Short mmCIF file of C-alpha atoms in Angstrom, two decimals:
data_model
loop_
_atom_site.label_atom_id
_atom_site.label_comp_id
_atom_site.label_asym_id
_atom_site.label_seq_id
_atom_site.Cartn_x
_atom_site.Cartn_y
_atom_site.Cartn_z
CA MET U 1 0.04 0.17 -0.11
CA SER U 2 1.38 3.30 -0.90
CA TYR U 3 1.68 6.15 1.68
CA LEU U 4 2.29 9.51 2.76
CA LEU U 5 5.91 10.46 3.15
CA HIS U 6 6.25 13.02 5.52
CA ILE U 7 9.61 14.77 5.78
CA ASP U 8 10.32 17.11 8.53
CA THR U 9 13.29 19.66 8.49
CA SER U 10 12.66 22.29 10.97
CA ALA U 11 15.12 22.96 13.86
CA LEU U 12 12.37 24.18 16.16
CA GLY U 13 10.42 21.18 16.75
CA GLU U 14 6.88 21.94 18.20
CA GLY U 15 7.47 25.80 17.91
CA SER U 16 8.25 25.41 14.11
CA VAL U 17 5.38 27.24 11.61
CA SER U 18 6.11 24.85 9.01
CA ARG U 19 5.34 21.90 11.17
CA GLN U 20 2.27 23.68 12.52
CA VAL U 21 0.91 24.22 9.39
CA ALA U 22 1.95 20.71 7.95
CA GLN U 23 0.00 18.98 11.17
CA SER U 24 -3.18 20.84 9.51
CA PHE U 25 -2.70 18.74 6.32
CA ARG U 26 -2.07 15.55 8.20
CA ASP U 27 -5.32 16.15 10.61
CA GLU U 28 -7.28 15.90 7.27
CA TRP U 29 -5.20 13.28 5.64
CA GLN U 30 -6.70 9.68 5.39
CA GLY U 31 -4.20 6.90 5.02
CA PRO U 32 -0.73 5.75 6.14
CA VAL U 33 1.96 7.95 6.86
CA VAL U 34 5.77 7.33 6.89
CA HIS U 35 7.37 10.32 8.92
CA ARG U 36 11.03 11.00 8.90
CA ASP U 37 12.46 13.77 11.12
CA LEU U 38 15.64 14.88 9.70
CA ALA U 39 16.18 17.43 12.40
CA VAL U 40 16.15 14.82 14.87
CA THR U 41 17.72 11.98 12.95
CA PRO U 42 19.58 13.37 10.08
CA VAL U 43 21.19 11.57 7.10
CA PRO U 44 24.76 11.68 6.55
CA HIS U 45 26.16 14.21 3.85
CA LEU U 46 27.00 12.31 0.51
CA SER U 47 30.33 11.18 1.01
CA ALA U 48 33.00 10.16 -1.68
CA ALA U 49 32.21 6.44 -0.76
CA GLY U 50 28.43 7.42 -1.55
CA VAL U 51 29.42 8.66 -4.96
CA THR U 52 31.86 5.79 -5.78
CA ALA U 53 29.50 2.97 -4.87
CA ARG U 54 27.01 4.17 -7.39
CA VAL U 55 29.15 3.13 -10.02
CA THR U 56 31.35 0.35 -8.73
CA ASP U 57 30.86 -3.20 -9.50
CA PRO U 58 29.19 -4.63 -6.17
CA ALA U 59 32.02 -7.20 -6.01
CA ALA U 60 34.50 -4.56 -5.93
CA ARG U 61 32.92 -2.10 -3.42
CA THR U 62 34.92 -1.23 -0.51
CA VAL U 63 33.07 -1.65 3.26
CA GLU U 64 32.83 2.02 3.37
CA GLU U 65 30.84 1.94 -0.16
CA ALA U 66 28.79 -0.83 0.67
CA ALA U 67 27.68 1.15 4.19
CA ALA U 68 27.18 4.15 1.87
CA LEU U 69 24.90 2.41 -0.42
CA THR U 70 22.77 0.99 2.17
CA ILE U 71 22.23 4.31 3.51
CA GLN U 72 21.03 5.30 -0.10
CA ASP U 73 18.89 2.30 -0.76
CA GLU U 74 16.90 2.66 2.37
CA LEU U 75 16.24 6.05 1.57
CA ILE U 76 15.40 5.67 -1.89
CA GLU U 77 13.10 2.86 -1.79
CA GLU U 78 11.29 4.76 1.10
CA PHE U 79 11.09 7.79 -1.41
CA LEU U 80 9.77 5.79 -4.27
CA GLY U 81 7.22 3.76 -2.18
CA ALA U 82 5.27 6.99 -1.43
CA GLY U 83 1.96 7.91 -3.25
CA ALA U 84 2.07 11.51 -1.85
CA TYR U 85 4.47 13.66 -0.15
CA LEU U 86 4.47 16.21 2.54
CA PHE U 87 7.61 18.41 3.14
CA THR U 88 8.22 20.77 5.54
CA VAL U 89 11.30 23.10 4.34
CA PRO U 90 11.58 26.61 6.36
CA LEU U 91 13.66 29.27 4.76
CA TYR U 92 17.13 29.29 6.40
CA ASN U 93 19.55 31.84 5.26
CA LEU U 94 17.31 32.65 1.94
CA THR U 95 17.65 28.72 1.13
CA VAL U 96 16.73 25.10 2.27
CA PRO U 97 17.91 23.72 5.76
CA SER U 98 21.14 21.76 5.37
CA VAL U 99 19.64 18.58 6.60
CA PHE U 100 17.26 18.48 3.71
CA LYS U 101 19.93 19.03 1.23
CA ALA U 102 21.81 16.36 2.45
CA TRP U 103 18.65 14.00 2.08
CA LEU U 104 18.06 15.24 -1.33
CA ASP U 105 22.04 14.28 -2.49
CA GLN U 106 21.35 11.04 -1.05
CA ILE U 107 18.03 10.01 -2.97
CA LEU U 108 18.93 12.03 -6.24
CA VAL U 109 20.70 9.09 -8.16
CA VAL U 110 20.41 8.68 -12.05
CA GLY U 111 18.92 5.33 -12.99
CA ARG U 112 16.76 5.34 -9.94
CA THR U 113 15.06 8.75 -9.05
CA MET U 114 16.38 10.59 -12.01
CA ASN U 115 16.05 9.74 -15.61
CA LEU U 116 18.34 12.08 -18.18
CA THR U 117 16.33 10.63 -21.02
CA GLY U 118 12.66 10.31 -20.20
CA PRO U 119 9.55 10.55 -17.44
CA VAL U 120 10.68 9.27 -14.19
CA SER U 121 8.48 6.87 -11.93
CA THR U 122 7.35 9.35 -9.36
CA ALA U 123 6.22 12.15 -12.33
CA GLY U 124 2.51 13.43 -11.34
CA ARG U 125 2.55 12.42 -7.67
CA PRO U 126 1.32 15.10 -5.36
CA ALA U 127 3.42 16.97 -3.02
CA LEU U 128 3.12 19.52 -0.56
CA VAL U 129 6.14 22.03 0.79
CA VAL U 130 5.28 24.09 3.63
CA SER U 131 8.21 26.64 3.83
CA ALA U 132 7.62 29.14 6.37
CA ARG U 133 9.82 32.25 6.48
CA GLY U 134 10.45 35.31 9.16
CA GLY U 135 10.05 37.89 6.36
CA GLY U 136 8.17 38.46 3.13
CA TYR U 137 9.63 37.73 -0.23
CA GLY U 138 6.76 38.35 -2.62
CA PRO U 139 6.57 40.80 -5.54
CA GLY U 140 7.20 44.46 -4.33
CA THR U 141 8.78 43.45 -1.15
CA PRO U 142 12.31 44.62 -0.30
CA LYS U 143 13.16 41.10 -0.59
CA GLU U 144 11.70 40.09 -3.61
CA GLY U 145 14.25 37.66 -5.81
CA MET U 146 16.20 36.57 -2.65
CA ASP U 147 14.15 33.44 -2.00
CA HIS U 148 16.37 30.90 -3.05
CA LEU U 149 14.40 28.08 -1.66
CA VAL U 150 11.18 28.11 -3.59
CA PRO U 151 12.64 28.33 -7.07
CA THR U 152 15.32 25.42 -6.08
CA LEU U 153 12.54 23.21 -5.02
CA GLU U 154 10.14 23.71 -7.84
CA HIS U 155 13.08 22.36 -10.25
CA ILE U 156 14.17 19.63 -8.08
CA LEU U 157 10.97 18.37 -6.71
CA GLY U 158 9.08 19.25 -9.90
CA GLU U 159 9.88 19.79 -13.21
CA PRO U 160 12.57 18.73 -14.50
CA ILE U 161 13.77 16.33 -12.21
CA LEU U 162 11.58 14.27 -9.69
CA GLY U 163 8.41 15.44 -11.67
CA LEU U 164 6.03 15.73 -8.60
CA ASP U 165 2.92 17.79 -8.76
CA LEU U 166 4.25 20.51 -6.49
CA ILE U 167 2.03 22.78 -4.15
CA ILE U 168 3.97 25.21 -2.13
CA ILE U 169 2.52 27.00 0.89
CA THR U 170 4.44 29.84 2.33
CA PRO U 171 3.60 31.27 5.68
CA GLU U 172 5.37 34.55 5.87
CA LEU U 173 6.65 37.24 8.35
CA THR U 174 6.71 35.04 11.36
CA MET U 175 9.30 37.06 12.93
CA ALA U 176 6.44 39.73 12.98
CA ALA U 177 5.58 38.54 16.71
CA HIS U 178 9.11 38.73 17.93
CA VAL U 179 10.71 41.72 16.19
CA PRO U 180 9.45 44.99 17.44
CA GLY U 181 10.37 47.00 14.06
CA MET U 182 8.15 44.60 12.58
CA ALA U 183 4.90 44.87 14.59
CA PRO U 184 3.15 47.09 12.02
CA LEU U 185 3.40 43.55 9.63
CA LEU U 186 1.52 41.41 12.35
CA PRO U 187 -1.85 41.99 10.87
CA LEU U 188 -0.33 40.41 7.73
CA HIS U 189 1.48 37.55 9.37
CA GLU U 190 -1.80 36.74 11.01
CA THR U 191 -3.79 36.40 7.90
CA SER U 192 -0.85 34.53 6.09
CA MET U 193 -1.21 31.87 8.90
CA LEU U 194 -4.75 31.75 8.61
CA GLU U 195 -4.62 31.09 4.71
CA SER U 196 -2.03 28.65 5.30
CA HIS U 197 -3.61 26.60 7.67
CA ASP U 198 -6.77 26.82 5.77
CA GLN U 199 -5.23 25.65 2.50
CA ALA U 200 -3.25 22.74 4.16
CA ARG U 201 -6.40 21.64 5.49
CA ARG U 202 -8.20 21.53 2.20
CA LEU U 203 -5.35 19.88 0.28
CA GLY U 204 -4.81 17.17 3.21
CA SER U 205 -8.41 16.11 2.35
CA ALA U 206 -8.22 16.74 -1.51
CA LEU U 207 -4.92 14.93 -1.62
CA SER U 208 -6.02 11.88 0.50
CA GLY U 209 -8.66 11.18 -2.17
CA ARG U 210 -6.29 11.59 -5.17
CA SER U 211 -3.57 9.53 -3.75
CA ALA U 212 -5.88 6.56 -2.87
CA ALA U 213 -7.48 6.67 -6.55
#
């Protein structure tokens, strides 16, 4: 039976806005879930052994290469076995948390999850990314164009690499509740939160039916 693969990355635990919005999705999701919390149990960064193991004959692999490949195999099979995906990936220093990049580097393998000449097996599967951020990065804001997370994940998780049918929710201005200079933006933050939770709940219900179809 396929399942929802839920990948968490925020270092803040229960205090994470990304995790809170993702929980609204989970509250409406009907079906099995495999949850991997990379902030609690990070995967190792891709090593030289992890790279060479992919192109080395099994009989000739070193102990280090075999161990590295075991990790990759587990993560890749877990990824490929899912029918839908939920990723919480907050914006850290204008890009993705390092634990999520490490996970991506382990699962992105030509011939298994990537195909240079045609469609991949995960093409079209539904996926939600929840990416909270302390400020605002939309059109007309002072930080417009400085979000290097959403465009990156659109290309990696979506087209042209993994081909997931990607939806991204971005709760914004989370620091407005903590930084005095951002206090005038608090109403915008509150509106963003309400809209994010509402969208997550609707998607949780809608994607449950789609995944089961």
